[in-house]
PDB file of C-alpha atoms in Angstrom:
ATOM      1  CA  MET A   1       0.000   0.000   0.000  1.00  0.00           C
ATOM      2  CA  GLY A   2       1.289   3.444  -0.781  1.00  0.00           C
ATOM      3  CA  VAL A   3       0.198   7.054  -0.996  1.00  0.00           C
ATOM      4  CA  PHE A   4       1.793   9.349  -3.541  1.00  0.00           C
ATOM      5  CA  GLY A   5       1.852  13.118  -3.911  1.00  0.00           C
ATOM      6  CA  LYS A   6       1.601  15.193  -7.067  1.00  0.00           C
ATOM      7  CA  GLY A   7       3.645  14.248 -10.079  1.00  0.00           C
ATOM      8  CA  GLU A   8       3.822  11.108 -12.158  1.00  0.00           C
ATOM      9  CA  LYS A   9       5.243   7.875 -10.781  1.00  0.00           C
ATOM     10  CA  SER A  10       5.641   4.491 -12.458  1.00  0.00           C
ATOM     11  CA  LEU A  11       5.175   1.193 -10.623  1.00  0.00           C
ATOM     12  CA  GLN A  12       6.649  -1.907 -12.265  1.00  0.00           C
ATOM     13  CA  THR A  13       4.926  -5.199 -11.431  1.00  0.00           C
ATOM     14  CA  PRO A  14       5.355  -8.685 -12.929  1.00  0.00           C
ATOM     15  CA  THR A  15       2.220  -8.346 -15.081  1.00  0.00           C
ATOM     16  CA  ALA A  16       1.793  -4.598 -15.706  1.00  0.00           C
ATOM     17  CA  THR A  17       3.341  -1.167 -15.553  1.00  0.00           C
ATOM     18  CA  ILE A  18       1.132   1.271 -13.661  1.00  0.00           C
ATOM     19  CA  GLY A  19       1.559   5.017 -14.065  1.00  0.00           C
ATOM     20  CA  ILE A  20       0.037   6.951 -11.182  1.00  0.00           C
ATOM     21  CA  ARG A  21      -0.589  10.585 -10.264  1.00  0.00           C
ATOM     22  CA  GLY A  22      -1.618  11.938  -6.843  1.00  0.00           C
ATOM     23  CA  THR A  23      -3.066   8.710  -5.662  1.00  0.00           C
ATOM     24  CA  ALA A  24      -3.198   5.878  -3.172  1.00  0.00           C
ATOM     25  CA  CYS A  25      -3.101   2.263  -4.219  1.00  0.00           C
ATOM     26  CA  TYR A  26      -2.763  -1.235  -2.859  1.00  0.00           C
ATOM     27  CA  ILE A  27      -0.870  -3.957  -4.738  1.00  0.00           C
ATOM     28  CA  GLU A  28      -0.293  -7.675  -4.118  1.00  0.00           C
ATOM     29  CA  ALA A  29       1.935  -9.369  -6.691  1.00  0.00           C
ATOM     30  CA  THR A  30       2.929 -12.853  -7.789  1.00  0.00           C
ATOM     31  CA  ALA A  31       4.681 -13.759 -11.039  1.00  0.00           C
ATOM     32  CA  ALA A  32       1.383 -14.645 -12.747  1.00  0.00           C
ATOM     33  CA  GLN A  33      -1.061 -12.167 -11.223  1.00  0.00           C
ATOM     34  CA  VAL A  34      -1.183  -8.740  -9.605  1.00  0.00           C
ATOM     35  CA  TYR A  35      -4.060  -7.461  -7.478  1.00  0.00           C
ATOM     36  CA  PHE A  36      -4.335  -3.679  -7.954  1.00  0.00           C
ATOM     37  CA  CYS A  37      -6.757  -1.371  -6.163  1.00  0.00           C
ATOM     38  CA  LEU A  38      -6.564   2.284  -7.069  1.00  0.00           C
ATOM     39  CA  CYS A  39      -8.030   3.515  -3.797  1.00  0.00           C
ATOM     40  CA  TYR A  40      -8.333   7.052  -5.197  1.00  0.00           C
ATOM     41  CA  GLY A  41      -6.626   9.099  -7.875  1.00  0.00           C
ATOM     42  CA  GLU A  42      -5.616   8.341 -11.461  1.00  0.00           C
ATOM     43  CA  ALA A  43      -3.670   5.515 -13.076  1.00  0.00           C
ATOM     44  CA  GLU A  44      -2.678   4.279 -16.517  1.00  0.00           C
ATOM     45  CA  ILE A  45      -2.146   0.551 -17.007  1.00  0.00           C
ATOM     46  CA  ARG A  46       0.209  -0.878 -19.622  1.00  0.00           C
ATOM     47  CA  ALA A  47       1.361  -4.405 -20.404  1.00  0.00           C
ATOM     48  CA  PRO A  48       5.004  -4.986 -19.400  1.00  0.00           C
ATOM     49  CA  GLY A  49       7.402  -3.567 -21.980  1.00  0.00           C
ATOM     50  CA  GLU A  50       4.607  -1.860 -23.941  1.00  0.00           C
ATOM     51  CA  THR A  51       4.033   1.855 -24.448  1.00  0.00           C
ATOM     52  CA  ALA A  52       0.349   1.678 -25.387  1.00  0.00           C
ATOM     53  CA  ILE A  53      -2.069   2.425 -22.549  1.00  0.00           C
ATOM     54  CA  LEU A  54      -4.511  -0.447 -22.024  1.00  0.00           C
ATOM     55  CA  GLU A  55      -6.742   1.388 -19.592  1.00  0.00           C
ATOM     56  CA  THR A  56      -6.898   4.727 -17.796  1.00  0.00           C
ATOM     57  CA  ILE A  57      -8.611   4.639 -14.408  1.00  0.00           C
ATOM     58  CA  ALA A  58      -9.851   7.513 -12.231  1.00  0.00           C
ATOM     59  CA  THR A  59     -11.396   6.613  -8.877  1.00  0.00           C
ATOM     60  CA  THR A  60     -12.551   8.360  -5.737  1.00  0.00           C
ATOM     61  CA  TYR A  61     -13.109   5.406  -3.415  1.00  0.00           C
ATOM     62  CA  HIS A  62     -11.913   1.881  -4.313  1.00  0.00           C
ATOM     63  CA  ASP A  63     -14.108   2.053  -7.448  1.00  0.00           C
ATOM     64  CA  HIS A  64     -12.196  -0.236  -9.815  1.00  0.00           C
ATOM     65  CA  PRO A  65     -10.010  -2.987  -8.248  1.00  0.00           C
ATOM     66  CA  LEU A  66      -8.484  -5.372 -10.784  1.00  0.00           C
ATOM     67  CA  TYR A  67      -6.508  -8.543 -11.184  1.00  0.00           C
ATOM     68  CA  LEU A  68      -3.766  -7.916 -13.748  1.00  0.00           C
ATOM     69  CA  ASN A  69      -2.822 -11.281 -15.206  1.00  0.00           C
ATOM     70  CA  ALA A  70       0.234 -12.404 -17.175  1.00  0.00           C
ATOM     71  CA  ASP A  71      -2.191 -14.029 -19.644  1.00  0.00           C
ATOM     72  CA  ARG A  72      -2.844 -11.216 -22.137  1.00  0.00           C
ATOM     73  CA  GLN A  73      -6.208 -12.722 -23.137  1.00  0.00           C
ATOM     74  CA  ARG A  74      -7.415 -12.113 -19.572  1.00  0.00           C
ATOM     75  CA  MET A  75      -5.048  -9.362 -18.523  1.00  0.00           C
ATOM     76  CA  MET A  76      -7.574  -7.182 -16.664  1.00  0.00           C
ATOM     77  CA  VAL A  77     -10.249  -8.916 -14.597  1.00  0.00           C
ATOM     78  CA  PRO A  78     -12.557  -7.060 -12.175  1.00  0.00           C
ATOM     79  CA  ALA A  79     -11.919  -7.798  -8.496  1.00  0.00           C
ATOM     80  CA  ARG A  80     -13.353  -6.865  -5.126  1.00  0.00           C
ATOM     81  CA  VAL A  81     -11.559  -4.878  -2.430  1.00  0.00           C
ATOM     82  CA  ILE A  82      -9.301  -7.196  -0.397  1.00  0.00           C
ATOM     83  CA  ASN A  83      -6.652  -7.021   2.327  1.00  0.00           C
ATOM     84  CA  HIS A  84      -6.508  -3.265   2.947  1.00  0.00           C
ATOM     85  CA  THR A  85      -8.576  -0.796   4.949  1.00  0.00           C
ATOM     86  CA  ASP A  86      -9.569   2.845   5.007  1.00  0.00           C
ATOM     87  CA  ALA A  87      -7.921   3.138   8.428  1.00  0.00           C
ATOM     88  CA  GLU A  88      -4.578   2.156   6.858  1.00  0.00           C
ATOM     89  CA  LEU A  89      -4.988   4.801   4.154  1.00  0.00           C
ATOM     90  CA  ILE A  90      -5.885   7.443   6.726  1.00  0.00           C
ATOM     91  CA  LEU A  91      -2.798   6.525   8.755  1.00  0.00           C
ATOM     92  CA  LEU A  92      -0.454   6.627   5.738  1.00  0.00           C
ATOM     93  CA  GLU A  93      -1.803   9.977   4.561  1.00  0.00           C
ATOM     94  CA  SER A  94      -1.481  11.402   8.085  1.00  0.00           C
ATOM     95  CA  LEU A  95       2.236  10.540   8.055  1.00  0.00           C
ATOM     96  CA  VAL A  96       2.716  12.990   5.174  1.00  0.00           C
ATOM     97  CA  GLY A  97       0.313  15.609   6.567  1.00  0.00           C
ATOM     98  CA  ARG A  98      -2.673  14.842   4.347  1.00  0.00           C
ATOM     99  CA  ILE A  99      -6.213  13.512   4.662  1.00  0.00           C
ATOM    100  CA  PRO A 100      -7.628  11.061   2.074  1.00  0.00           C
ATOM    101  CA  PRO A 101     -10.223  12.688  -0.186  1.00  0.00           C
ATOM    102  CA  PHE A 102     -12.944  10.232   0.899  1.00  0.00           C
ATOM    103  CA  VAL A 103     -12.824  11.386   4.555  1.00  0.00           C
ATOM    104  CA  GLY A 104     -15.895  13.467   5.357  1.00  0.00           C
ATOM    105  CA  LEU A 105     -17.875  12.234   2.342  1.00  0.00           C
ATOM    106  CA  GLY A 106     -19.670   9.477   4.225  1.00  0.00           C
ATOM    107  CA  TYR A 107     -17.570   6.681   2.727  1.00  0.00           C
ATOM    108  CA  HIS A 108     -16.103   4.163   5.124  1.00  0.00           C
ATOM    109  CA  ARG A 109     -16.881   0.615   4.033  1.00  0.00           C
ATOM    110  CA  TYR A 110     -13.434  -0.937   4.081  1.00  0.00           C
TER     111      TYR A 110
END
């Protein structure tokens, strides 16, 4: 799990390259599959070694978790939110003097 400030960052995983901007995300990775939850913010997903964007995601509250598979025929598969909580995001953001954008909006399911 990580929170990132302004500016573009690139996360390399076994099954995808994820470009992120001003966001928080949670990732679990194995060689064959990556679980990726863009908790809030924006991300661009590419296949490893490719420059073409496969999908651009913008979320406000865990709106689009995915499994990113090594099998290109099933590279992006919808997932549910697993293994991370809003409390963890709030704690991480507090360490850098910020509050997650979902705080105060009535969201708090995870």
